[in-house]
Amino acid sequence: MVFIGALFPLLINTQEGVRNADKLLINVVRSFGASEWDIARLVVMPNALPFIIVGLRLAIGRAVLGVVVAEFFGSQEGLGVVMVRAASSFKVDVVFAGLIVFAALSLIMTGLVKLIEDRLSRWRPQHSNAE
């Protein structure tokens, strides 16, 4: 459930990033004798990287949501089950503690994706607000 929920946003965004590659730039690189691997490495991947990062961010949200739902309905133990049992016995503090743990997990994973994005996209120009 988690895998399927996270797979489609990532695949769709990656496909759009690859499809959005500049055809003129691909033809220029090809005219200089680049192989298909060189085209993929030099043109398509740098162009698709922002789309892939967005797909990863969306996939993180879907995956955490999938974990919560899967634990609510199909698990015998785990944080989701603890939250369901606490909700049925009106222990609101335990429910909110579980929500905070899931939110922190999402924030940590999104922060890791942001670090990866910053590291992989150093070549991109930075836009200033003064323009």
CSV table of N, CA, C and O in Angstrom, one decimal:
chain,number,residue,atom,x,y,z
A,1,MET,N,0.8,-1.2,0.0
A,1,MET,CA,0.0,0.0,0.0
A,1,MET,C,0.9,1.3,0.0
A,1,MET,O,0.6,2.2,-0.7
A,2,VAL,N,1.9,1.3,0.8
A,2,VAL,CA,2.8,2.4,0.9
A,2,VAL,C,3.6,2.5,-0.4
A,2,VAL,O,3.7,3.7,-1.0
A,3,PHE,N,4.1,1.5,-1.0
A,3,PHE,CA,4.8,1.5,-2.2
A,3,PHE,C,4.0,2.0,-3.4
A,3,PHE,O,4.4,2.9,-4.1
A,4,ILE,N,2.8,1.5,-3.5
A,4,ILE,CA,1.9,1.9,-4.6
A,4,ILE,C,1.5,3.4,-4.4
A,4,ILE,O,1.5,4.1,-5.4
A,5,GLY,N,1.2,3.8,-3.2
A,5,GLY,CA,0.9,5.2,-3.0
A,5,GLY,C,2.0,6.2,-3.3
A,5,GLY,O,1.8,7.3,-3.8
A,6,ALA,N,3.3,5.7,-3.1
A,6,ALA,CA,4.4,6.6,-3.4
A,6,ALA,C,4.9,6.5,-4.8
A,6,ALA,O,5.6,7.4,-5.3
A,7,LEU,N,4.6,5.4,-5.4
A,7,LEU,CA,5.2,5.1,-6.8
A,7,LEU,C,4.7,6.0,-7.8
A,7,LEU,O,5.4,6.6,-8.6
A,8,PHE,N,3.3,6.2,-7.9
A,8,PHE,CA,2.7,6.9,-9.0
A,8,PHE,C,3.1,8.4,-9.0
A,8,PHE,O,3.4,8.9,-10.1
A,9,PRO,N,3.1,9.1,-7.9
A,9,PRO,CA,3.6,10.5,-8.0
A,9,PRO,C,5.0,10.6,-8.5
A,9,PRO,O,5.3,11.5,-9.3
A,10,LEU,N,5.8,9.7,-8.1
A,10,LEU,CA,7.2,9.7,-8.6
A,10,LEU,C,7.3,9.4,-10.0
A,10,LEU,O,8.0,10.1,-10.8
A,11,LEU,N,6.6,8.4,-10.5
A,11,LEU,CA,6.7,8.0,-11.9
A,11,LEU,C,6.1,9.1,-12.8
A,11,LEU,O,6.7,9.4,-13.9
A,12,ILE,N,5.0,9.6,-12.4
A,12,ILE,CA,4.4,10.7,-13.3
A,12,ILE,C,5.2,11.9,-13.4
A,12,ILE,O,5.4,12.4,-14.5
A,13,ASN,N,5.8,12.3,-12.3
A,13,ASN,CA,6.6,13.5,-12.3
A,13,ASN,C,7.9,13.3,-13.1
A,13,ASN,O,8.4,14.1,-13.8
A,14,THR,N,8.5,12.1,-13.0
A,14,THR,CA,9.7,11.7,-13.7
A,14,THR,C,9.4,11.7,-15.2
A,14,THR,O,10.2,12.2,-16.0
A,15,GLN,N,8.3,11.1,-15.6
A,15,GLN,CA,7.9,11.1,-17.0
A,15,GLN,C,7.7,12.5,-17.5
A,15,GLN,O,8.2,12.8,-18.7
A,16,GLU,N,7.1,13.3,-16.8
A,16,GLU,CA,6.9,14.7,-17.3
A,16,GLU,C,8.2,15.4,-17.4
A,16,GLU,O,8.4,16.2,-18.3
A,17,GLY,N,9.2,15.2,-16.5
A,17,GLY,CA,10.5,15.8,-16.5
A,17,GLY,C,11.3,15.4,-17.8
A,17,GLY,O,11.9,16.2,-18.4
A,18,VAL,N,11.2,14.1,-18.1
A,18,VAL,CA,11.9,13.5,-19.3
A,18,VAL,C,11.2,14.1,-20.5
A,18,VAL,O,11.9,14.5,-21.5
A,19,ARG,N,9.9,14.1,-20.5
A,19,ARG,CA,9.2,14.6,-21.7
A,19,ARG,C,9.4,16.1,-21.9
A,19,ARG,O,9.3,16.6,-23.1
A,20,ASN,N,9.7,16.8,-20.9
A,20,ASN,CA,9.8,18.3,-20.9
A,20,ASN,C,11.2,18.7,-21.4
A,20,ASN,O,11.5,19.9,-21.5
A,21,ALA,N,12.1,17.7,-21.6
A,21,ALA,CA,13.5,18.0,-22.0
A,21,ALA,C,13.5,18.8,-23.3
A,21,ALA,O,12.7,18.6,-24.2
A,22,ASP,N,14.4,19.8,-23.4
A,22,ASP,CA,14.5,20.7,-24.6
A,22,ASP,C,14.9,19.9,-25.8
A,22,ASP,O,16.0,19.4,-25.9
A,23,LYS,N,14.0,19.8,-26.8
A,23,LYS,CA,14.3,19.1,-28.0
A,23,LYS,C,15.4,19.7,-28.8
A,23,LYS,O,16.3,19.0,-29.4
A,24,LEU,N,15.5,21.0,-28.8
A,24,LEU,CA,16.6,21.7,-29.6
A,24,LEU,C,17.9,21.4,-28.9
A,24,LEU,O,18.9,21.1,-29.6
A,25,LEU,N,18.0,21.4,-27.6
A,25,LEU,CA,19.2,21.1,-26.9
A,25,LEU,C,19.6,19.6,-27.2
A,25,LEU,O,20.8,19.3,-27.4
A,26,ILE,N,18.7,18.7,-27.2
A,26,ILE,CA,19.0,17.3,-27.5
A,26,ILE,C,19.5,17.2,-28.9
A,26,ILE,O,20.5,16.5,-29.1
A,27,ASN,N,19.0,17.9,-29.9
A,27,ASN,CA,19.5,17.9,-31.2
A,27,ASN,C,20.9,18.5,-31.4
A,27,ASN,O,21.7,18.0,-32.1
A,28,VAL,N,21.1,19.5,-30.6
A,28,VAL,CA,22.5,20.1,-30.6
A,28,VAL,C,23.5,19.1,-30.1
A,28,VAL,O,24.6,18.9,-30.7
A,29,VAL,N,23.2,18.5,-29.0
A,29,VAL,CA,24.1,17.6,-28.4
A,29,VAL,C,24.3,16.4,-29.3
A,29,VAL,O,25.4,15.9,-29.5
A,30,ARG,N,23.2,15.9,-29.9
A,30,ARG,CA,23.3,14.8,-30.9
A,30,ARG,C,24.2,15.2,-32.1
A,30,ARG,O,24.9,14.4,-32.6
A,31,SER,N,24.1,16.4,-32.5
A,31,SER,CA,24.8,16.8,-33.7
A,31,SER,C,26.3,16.9,-33.4
A,31,SER,O,27.2,16.8,-34.3
A,32,PHE,N,26.7,17.0,-32.1
A,32,PHE,CA,28.1,17.0,-31.8
A,32,PHE,C,28.6,15.6,-31.5
A,32,PHE,O,29.7,15.4,-31.0
A,33,GLY,N,27.8,14.6,-31.9
A,33,GLY,CA,28.2,13.2,-31.8
A,33,GLY,C,28.0,12.5,-30.5
A,33,GLY,O,28.6,11.5,-30.2
A,34,ALA,N,27.1,13.0,-29.6
A,34,ALA,CA,26.8,12.4,-28.3
A,34,ALA,C,26.0,11.1,-28.5
A,34,ALA,O,25.2,11.0,-29.4
A,35,SER,N,26.3,10.1,-27.7
A,35,SER,CA,25.5,8.9,-27.7
A,35,SER,C,24.2,9.1,-26.9
A,35,SER,O,24.0,10.2,-26.3
A,36,GLU,N,23.4,8.1,-26.9
A,36,GLU,CA,22.1,8.2,-26.2
A,36,GLU,C,22.4,8.3,-24.7
A,36,GLU,O,21.6,9.0,-24.0
A,37,TRP,N,23.4,7.7,-24.2
A,37,TRP,CA,23.8,7.8,-22.8
A,37,TRP,C,24.2,9.2,-22.5
A,37,TRP,O,23.8,9.7,-21.4
A,38,ASP,N,25.0,9.8,-23.4
A,38,ASP,CA,25.4,11.2,-23.1
A,38,ASP,C,24.3,12.1,-23.1
A,38,ASP,O,24.2,13.1,-22.3
A,39,ILE,N,23.3,11.9,-24.0
A,39,ILE,CA,22.1,12.8,-24.1
A,39,ILE,C,21.3,12.7,-22.8
A,39,ILE,O,20.9,13.6,-22.2
A,40,ALA,N,21.2,11.4,-22.3
A,40,ALA,CA,20.4,11.2,-21.1
A,40,ALA,C,21.2,11.8,-19.9
A,40,ALA,O,20.5,12.5,-19.0
A,41,ARG,N,22.5,11.7,-19.9
A,41,ARG,CA,23.3,12.2,-18.8
A,41,ARG,C,23.4,13.7,-18.8
A,41,ARG,O,23.4,14.4,-17.7
A,42,LEU,N,23.6,14.3,-19.9
A,42,LEU,CA,23.9,15.7,-20.0
A,42,LEU,C,22.7,16.6,-20.2
A,42,LEU,O,22.7,17.8,-19.9
A,43,VAL,N,21.6,16.1,-20.8
A,43,VAL,CA,20.5,16.9,-21.1
A,43,VAL,C,19.2,16.5,-20.3
A,43,VAL,O,18.6,17.3,-19.6
A,44,VAL,N,18.9,15.2,-20.4
A,44,VAL,CA,17.6,14.8,-19.9
A,44,VAL,C,17.6,14.8,-18.4
A,44,VAL,O,16.7,15.3,-17.7
A,45,MET,N,18.6,14.2,-17.8
A,45,MET,CA,18.6,14.1,-16.3
A,45,MET,C,18.7,15.4,-15.6
A,45,MET,O,17.9,15.7,-14.7
A,46,PRO,N,19.5,16.4,-16.0
A,46,PRO,CA,19.5,17.7,-15.4
A,46,PRO,C,18.1,18.4,-15.6
A,46,PRO,O,17.7,19.1,-14.7
A,47,ASN,N,17.5,18.2,-16.7
A,47,ASN,CA,16.2,18.8,-16.9
A,47,ASN,C,15.1,18.1,-16.1
A,47,ASN,O,14.2,18.8,-15.6
A,48,ALA,N,15.2,16.8,-15.9
A,48,ALA,CA,14.2,16.1,-15.1
A,48,ALA,C,14.4,16.2,-13.6
A,48,ALA,O,13.5,15.8,-12.9
A,49,LEU,N,15.5,16.6,-13.2
A,49,LEU,CA,15.8,16.6,-11.7
A,49,LEU,C,14.8,17.4,-10.9
A,49,LEU,O,14.4,16.9,-9.9
A,50,PRO,N,14.4,18.6,-11.3
A,50,PRO,CA,13.4,19.3,-10.4
A,50,PRO,C,12.1,18.5,-10.4
A,50,PRO,O,11.4,18.5,-9.3
A,51,PHE,N,11.7,17.9,-11.5
A,51,PHE,CA,10.5,17.1,-11.5
A,51,PHE,C,10.6,15.9,-10.6
A,51,PHE,O,9.6,15.5,-9.9
A,52,ILE,N,11.7,15.3,-10.6
A,52,ILE,CA,12.0,14.1,-9.8
A,52,ILE,C,11.9,14.5,-8.3
A,52,ILE,O,11.3,13.8,-7.5
A,53,ILE,N,12.5,15.6,-8.0
A,53,ILE,CA,12.5,16.1,-6.6
A,53,ILE,C,11.1,16.4,-6.1
A,53,ILE,O,10.7,16.0,-5.0
A,54,VAL,N,10.3,17.0,-7.0
A,54,VAL,CA,8.9,17.3,-6.6
A,54,VAL,C,8.1,15.9,-6.4
A,54,VAL,O,7.3,15.8,-5.5
A,55,GLY,N,8.4,15.0,-7.3
A,55,GLY,CA,7.8,13.7,-7.2
A,55,GLY,C,8.2,13.0,-5.9
A,55,GLY,O,7.3,12.3,-5.2
A,56,LEU,N,9.4,13.1,-5.5
A,56,LEU,CA,9.9,12.6,-4.2
A,56,LEU,C,9.1,13.2,-3.0
A,56,LEU,O,8.7,12.6,-2.1
A,57,ARG,N,9.0,14.5,-3.1
A,57,ARG,CA,8.3,15.2,-2.0
A,57,ARG,C,6.8,14.8,-1.9
A,57,ARG,O,6.3,14.6,-0.8
A,58,LEU,N,6.2,14.7,-3.1
A,58,LEU,CA,4.8,14.2,-3.1
A,58,LEU,C,4.7,12.7,-2.6
A,58,LEU,O,3.8,12.3,-1.9
A,59,ALA,N,5.7,11.9,-3.0
A,59,ALA,CA,5.7,10.5,-2.6
A,59,ALA,C,5.9,10.3,-1.1
A,59,ALA,O,5.4,9.4,-0.5
A,60,ILE,N,6.7,11.2,-0.5
A,60,ILE,CA,6.9,11.2,1.0
A,60,ILE,C,5.5,11.3,1.7
A,60,ILE,O,5.2,10.6,2.6
A,61,GLY,N,4.8,12.3,1.3
A,61,GLY,CA,3.5,12.6,1.9
A,61,GLY,C,2.5,11.4,1.7
A,61,GLY,O,1.8,11.0,2.6
A,62,ARG,N,2.5,10.8,0.5
A,62,ARG,CA,1.7,9.7,0.2
A,62,ARG,C,2.1,8.5,1.0
A,62,ARG,O,1.3,7.7,1.5
A,63,ALA,N,3.4,8.3,1.1
A,63,ALA,CA,3.9,7.1,1.8
A,63,ALA,C,3.6,7.2,3.3
A,63,ALA,O,3.2,6.2,3.9
A,64,VAL,N,3.8,8.3,3.9
A,64,VAL,CA,3.4,8.5,5.4
A,64,VAL,C,1.9,8.3,5.6
A,64,VAL,O,1.5,7.6,6.5
A,65,LEU,N,1.1,8.8,4.7
A,65,LEU,CA,-0.3,8.6,4.7
A,65,LEU,C,-0.6,7.1,4.6
A,65,LEU,O,-1.5,6.6,5.3
A,66,GLY,N,0.1,6.4,3.7
A,66,GLY,CA,-0.2,5.0,3.5
A,66,GLY,C,0.2,4.2,4.7
A,66,GLY,O,-0.5,3.2,5.0
A,67,VAL,N,1.3,4.6,5.4
A,67,VAL,CA,1.7,3.9,6.6
A,67,VAL,C,0.6,4.0,7.7
A,67,VAL,O,0.2,3.1,8.3
A,68,VAL,N,0.1,5.3,7.8
A,68,VAL,CA,-0.9,5.5,8.8
A,68,VAL,C,-2.2,4.7,8.5
A,68,VAL,O,-2.7,4.0,9.4
A,69,VAL,N,-2.6,4.7,7.3
A,69,VAL,CA,-3.9,4.0,6.9
A,69,VAL,C,-3.6,2.5,7.1
A,69,VAL,O,-4.5,1.8,7.6
A,70,ALA,N,-2.5,2.0,6.6
A,70,ALA,CA,-2.2,0.6,6.7
A,70,ALA,C,-2.2,0.1,8.2
A,70,ALA,O,-2.7,-1.0,8.5
A,71,GLU,N,-1.6,0.9,9.0
A,71,GLU,CA,-1.6,0.5,10.4
A,71,GLU,C,-2.9,0.7,11.1
A,71,GLU,O,-3.2,-0.1,12.0
A,72,PHE,N,-3.7,1.6,10.7
A,72,PHE,CA,-5.1,1.7,11.2
A,72,PHE,C,-5.9,0.5,11.0
A,72,PHE,O,-6.6,0.0,11.8
A,73,PHE,N,-5.8,0.0,9.8
A,73,PHE,CA,-6.7,-1.1,9.3
A,73,PHE,C,-6.1,-2.5,9.3
A,73,PHE,O,-6.9,-3.4,9.3
A,74,GLY,N,-4.8,-2.6,9.1
A,74,GLY,CA,-4.3,-3.9,8.8
A,74,GLY,C,-3.2,-4.4,9.7
A,74,GLY,O,-2.5,-5.4,9.3
A,75,SER,N,-3.0,-3.8,10.8
A,75,SER,CA,-1.8,-4.1,11.6
A,75,SER,C,-2.3,-4.5,13.0
A,75,SER,O,-3.3,-4.1,13.5
A,76,GLN,N,-1.4,-5.3,13.7
A,76,GLN,CA,-1.7,-5.7,15.1
A,76,GLN,C,-0.9,-4.8,16.0
A,76,GLN,O,-1.2,-4.8,17.2
A,77,GLU,N,0.2,-4.2,15.5
A,77,GLU,CA,1.0,-3.4,16.4
A,77,GLU,C,1.6,-2.2,15.5
A,77,GLU,O,1.6,-2.3,14.3
A,78,GLY,N,2.0,-1.2,16.2
A,78,GLY,CA,2.6,-0.1,15.5
A,78,GLY,C,1.9,1.2,16.0
A,78,GLY,O,1.0,1.2,16.8
A,79,LEU,N,2.5,2.3,15.6
A,79,LEU,CA,2.0,3.6,16.1
A,79,LEU,C,0.5,3.9,15.7
A,79,LEU,O,-0.2,4.5,16.5
A,80,GLY,N,0.1,3.5,14.5
A,80,GLY,CA,-1.2,3.7,14.1
A,80,GLY,C,-2.2,2.9,14.9
A,80,GLY,O,-3.3,3.4,15.3
A,81,VAL,N,-1.9,1.7,15.3
A,81,VAL,CA,-2.7,0.9,16.2
A,81,VAL,C,-2.8,1.5,17.6
A,81,VAL,O,-3.9,1.6,18.2
A,82,VAL,N,-1.7,2.0,18.1
A,82,VAL,CA,-1.7,2.7,19.4
A,82,VAL,C,-2.6,3.9,19.3
A,82,VAL,O,-3.3,4.2,20.3
A,83,MET,N,-2.6,4.7,18.2
A,83,MET,CA,-3.4,5.8,18.1
A,83,MET,C,-4.9,5.5,18.0
A,83,MET,O,-5.7,6.1,18.6
A,84,VAL,N,-5.2,4.4,17.3
A,84,VAL,CA,-6.6,3.9,17.2
A,84,VAL,C,-7.1,3.5,18.6
A,84,VAL,O,-8.2,3.9,19.0
A,85,ARG,N,-6.3,2.7,19.3
A,85,ARG,CA,-6.7,2.3,20.7
A,85,ARG,C,-6.8,3.5,21.6
A,85,ARG,O,-7.7,3.5,22.5
A,86,ALA,N,-5.9,4.5,21.5
A,86,ALA,CA,-6.0,5.6,22.4
A,86,ALA,C,-7.3,6.5,22.0
A,86,ALA,O,-7.9,7.0,22.9
A,87,ALA,N,-7.6,6.5,20.7
A,87,ALA,CA,-8.8,7.3,20.3
A,87,ALA,C,-10.1,6.6,20.9
A,87,ALA,O,-11.0,7.3,21.3
A,88,SER,N,-10.1,5.3,20.9
A,88,SER,CA,-11.3,4.6,21.3
A,88,SER,C,-11.4,4.7,22.9
A,88,SER,O,-12.5,4.6,23.4
A,89,SER,N,-10.3,5.0,23.6
A,89,SER,CA,-10.4,5.2,25.0
A,89,SER,C,-10.3,6.7,25.4
A,89,SER,O,-10.0,6.9,26.6
A,90,PHE,N,-10.4,7.6,24.4
A,90,PHE,CA,-10.5,9.0,24.7
A,90,PHE,C,-9.2,9.5,25.3
A,90,PHE,O,-9.2,10.4,26.1
A,91,LYS,N,-8.0,9.0,24.9
A,91,LYS,CA,-6.7,9.5,25.3
A,91,LYS,C,-6.2,10.4,24.2
A,91,LYS,O,-5.4,10.0,23.3
A,92,VAL,N,-6.6,11.6,24.2
A,92,VAL,CA,-6.3,12.6,23.1
A,92,VAL,C,-4.8,12.9,23.1
A,92,VAL,O,-4.3,13.1,22.0
A,93,ASP,N,-4.2,12.9,24.3
A,93,ASP,CA,-2.8,13.2,24.3
A,93,ASP,C,-1.9,12.2,23.5
A,93,ASP,O,-1.0,12.5,22.8
A,94,VAL,N,-2.3,10.9,23.6
A,94,VAL,CA,-1.6,9.8,22.9
A,94,VAL,C,-1.8,10.0,21.4
A,94,VAL,O,-0.9,9.8,20.6
A,95,VAL,N,-3.1,10.3,21.0
A,95,VAL,CA,-3.4,10.5,19.6
A,95,VAL,C,-2.5,11.6,19.0
A,95,VAL,O,-1.9,11.5,17.9
A,96,PHE,N,-2.5,12.7,19.7
A,96,PHE,CA,-1.7,13.9,19.2
A,96,PHE,C,-0.2,13.6,19.3
A,96,PHE,O,0.5,14.1,18.4
A,97,ALA,N,0.2,12.8,20.2
A,97,ALA,CA,1.6,12.4,20.2
A,97,ALA,C,2.0,11.6,19.0
A,97,ALA,O,3.0,11.8,18.3
A,98,GLY,N,1.1,10.7,18.6
A,98,GLY,CA,1.3,9.9,17.4
A,98,GLY,C,1.3,10.8,16.1
A,98,GLY,O,2.1,10.6,15.2
A,99,LEU,N,0.4,11.8,16.1
A,99,LEU,CA,0.3,12.7,15.0
A,99,LEU,C,1.6,13.5,14.9
A,99,LEU,O,2.1,13.7,13.8
A,100,ILE,N,2.1,13.9,16.0
A,100,ILE,CA,3.4,14.7,16.0
A,100,ILE,C,4.5,13.8,15.5
A,100,ILE,O,5.4,14.3,14.8
A,101,VAL,N,4.6,12.5,15.9
A,101,VAL,CA,5.6,11.6,15.5
A,101,VAL,C,5.5,11.5,13.9
A,101,VAL,O,6.6,11.6,13.2
A,102,PHE,N,4.3,11.3,13.4
A,102,PHE,CA,4.2,11.1,11.9
A,102,PHE,C,4.6,12.4,11.2
A,102,PHE,O,5.2,12.4,10.2
A,103,ALA,N,4.2,13.6,11.8
A,103,ALA,CA,4.5,14.9,11.2
A,103,ALA,C,6.0,15.1,11.2
A,103,ALA,O,6.6,15.6,10.2
A,104,ALA,N,6.7,14.7,12.3
A,104,ALA,CA,8.1,14.9,12.4
A,104,ALA,C,8.8,14.0,11.4
A,104,ALA,O,9.8,14.4,10.8
A,105,LEU,N,8.3,12.8,11.3
A,105,LEU,CA,8.9,11.8,10.3
A,105,LEU,C,8.8,12.4,8.9
A,105,LEU,O,9.8,12.4,8.1
A,106,SER,N,7.7,13.0,8.6
A,106,SER,CA,7.5,13.6,7.2
A,106,SER,C,8.4,14.8,7.1
A,106,SER,O,9.0,15.0,6.0
A,107,LEU,N,8.6,15.6,8.1
A,107,LEU,CA,9.4,16.8,8.0
A,107,LEU,C,10.9,16.4,7.8
A,107,LEU,O,11.6,17.0,7.1
A,108,ILE,N,11.3,15.4,8.5
A,108,ILE,CA,12.7,14.9,8.4
A,108,ILE,C,13.0,14.4,7.0
A,108,ILE,O,14.0,14.7,6.4
A,109,MET,N,12.0,13.5,6.5
A,109,MET,CA,12.2,13.0,5.2
A,109,MET,C,12.2,14.1,4.1
A,109,MET,O,13.0,14.1,3.2
A,110,THR,N,11.3,15.1,4.3
A,110,THR,CA,11.3,16.2,3.3
A,110,THR,C,12.6,17.0,3.4
A,110,THR,O,13.1,17.5,2.4
A,111,GLY,N,13.1,17.2,4.6
A,111,GLY,CA,14.4,17.9,4.8
A,111,GLY,C,15.5,17.2,4.1
A,111,GLY,O,16.4,17.8,3.5
A,112,LEU,N,15.5,15.8,4.2
A,112,LEU,CA,16.6,15.1,3.5
A,112,LEU,C,16.5,15.2,2.0
A,112,LEU,O,17.5,15.3,1.3
A,113,VAL,N,15.2,15.2,1.5
A,113,VAL,CA,15.1,15.4,0.0
A,113,VAL,C,15.5,16.8,-0.3
A,113,VAL,O,16.2,17.0,-1.4
A,114,LYS,N,15.3,17.8,0.5
A,114,LYS,CA,15.8,19.2,0.2
A,114,LYS,C,17.3,19.2,0.2
A,114,LYS,O,17.9,19.9,-0.6
A,115,LEU,N,17.9,18.5,1.1
A,115,LEU,CA,19.4,18.5,1.1
A,115,LEU,C,19.9,17.8,-0.2
A,115,LEU,O,20.9,18.3,-0.8
A,116,ILE,N,19.3,16.7,-0.6
A,116,ILE,CA,19.7,16.1,-1.8
A,116,ILE,C,19.5,17.0,-3.0
A,116,ILE,O,20.3,17.1,-3.9
A,117,GLU,N,18.3,17.7,-3.0
A,117,GLU,CA,18.1,18.7,-4.1
A,117,GLU,C,19.1,19.8,-4.1
A,117,GLU,O,19.6,20.1,-5.2
A,118,ASP,N,19.5,20.3,-3.0
A,118,ASP,CA,20.5,21.4,-2.9
A,118,ASP,C,21.9,20.9,-3.4
A,118,ASP,O,22.6,21.6,-4.1
A,119,ARG,N,22.2,19.7,-3.1
A,119,ARG,CA,23.5,19.1,-3.5
A,119,ARG,C,23.5,18.8,-5.0
A,119,ARG,O,24.5,19.0,-5.6
A,120,LEU,N,22.4,18.3,-5.5
A,120,LEU,CA,22.4,17.9,-6.9
A,120,LEU,C,22.1,19.0,-7.9
A,120,LEU,O,22.4,18.9,-9.1
A,121,SER,N,21.6,20.1,-7.4
A,121,SER,CA,21.3,21.3,-8.3
A,121,SER,C,22.1,22.5,-8.0
A,121,SER,O,21.7,23.6,-8.1
A,122,ARG,N,23.4,22.3,-7.7
A,122,ARG,CA,24.3,23.4,-7.5
A,122,ARG,C,24.5,24.2,-8.8
A,122,ARG,O,24.9,25.4,-8.7
A,123,TRP,N,24.4,23.6,-9.9
A,123,TRP,CA,24.6,24.2,-11.2
A,123,TRP,C,23.5,25.2,-11.6
A,123,TRP,O,23.8,26.0,-12.4
A,124,ARG,N,22.4,25.1,-10.9
A,124,ARG,CA,21.3,26.0,-11.3
A,124,ARG,C,21.5,27.4,-10.8
A,124,ARG,O,22.0,27.6,-9.7
A,125,PRO,N,21.2,28.4,-11.6
A,125,PRO,CA,21.4,29.8,-11.1
A,125,PRO,C,20.4,30.1,-10.0
A,125,PRO,O,19.3,29.7,-10.0
A,126,GLN,N,20.9,30.9,-9.1
A,126,GLN,CA,20.0,31.4,-8.0
A,126,GLN,C,19.4,32.7,-8.4
A,126,GLN,O,20.0,33.6,-8.9
A,127,HIS,N,18.1,32.8,-8.1
A,127,HIS,CA,17.3,34.0,-8.5
A,127,HIS,C,17.3,34.9,-7.2
A,127,HIS,O,17.0,34.4,-6.1
A,128,SER,N,17.5,36.1,-7.5
A,128,SER,CA,17.4,37.1,-6.4
A,128,SER,C,16.1,37.8,-6.4
A,128,SER,O,15.4,37.9,-7.5
A,129,ASN,N,15.7,38.3,-5.3
A,129,ASN,CA,14.4,39.0,-5.2
A,129,ASN,C,14.5,40.4,-5.7
A,129,ASN,O,13.5,41.1,-5.8
A,130,ALA,N,15.7,40.9,-6.0
A,130,ALA,CA,15.9,42.3,-6.4
A,130,ALA,C,15.5,42.5,-7.9
A,130,ALA,O,15.4,43.6,-8.3
A,131,GLU,N,15.3,41.5,-8.6
A,131,GLU,CA,15.0,41.6,-10.0
A,131,GLU,C,13.7,42.2,-10.3
A,131,GLU,O,12.7,42.2,-9.9
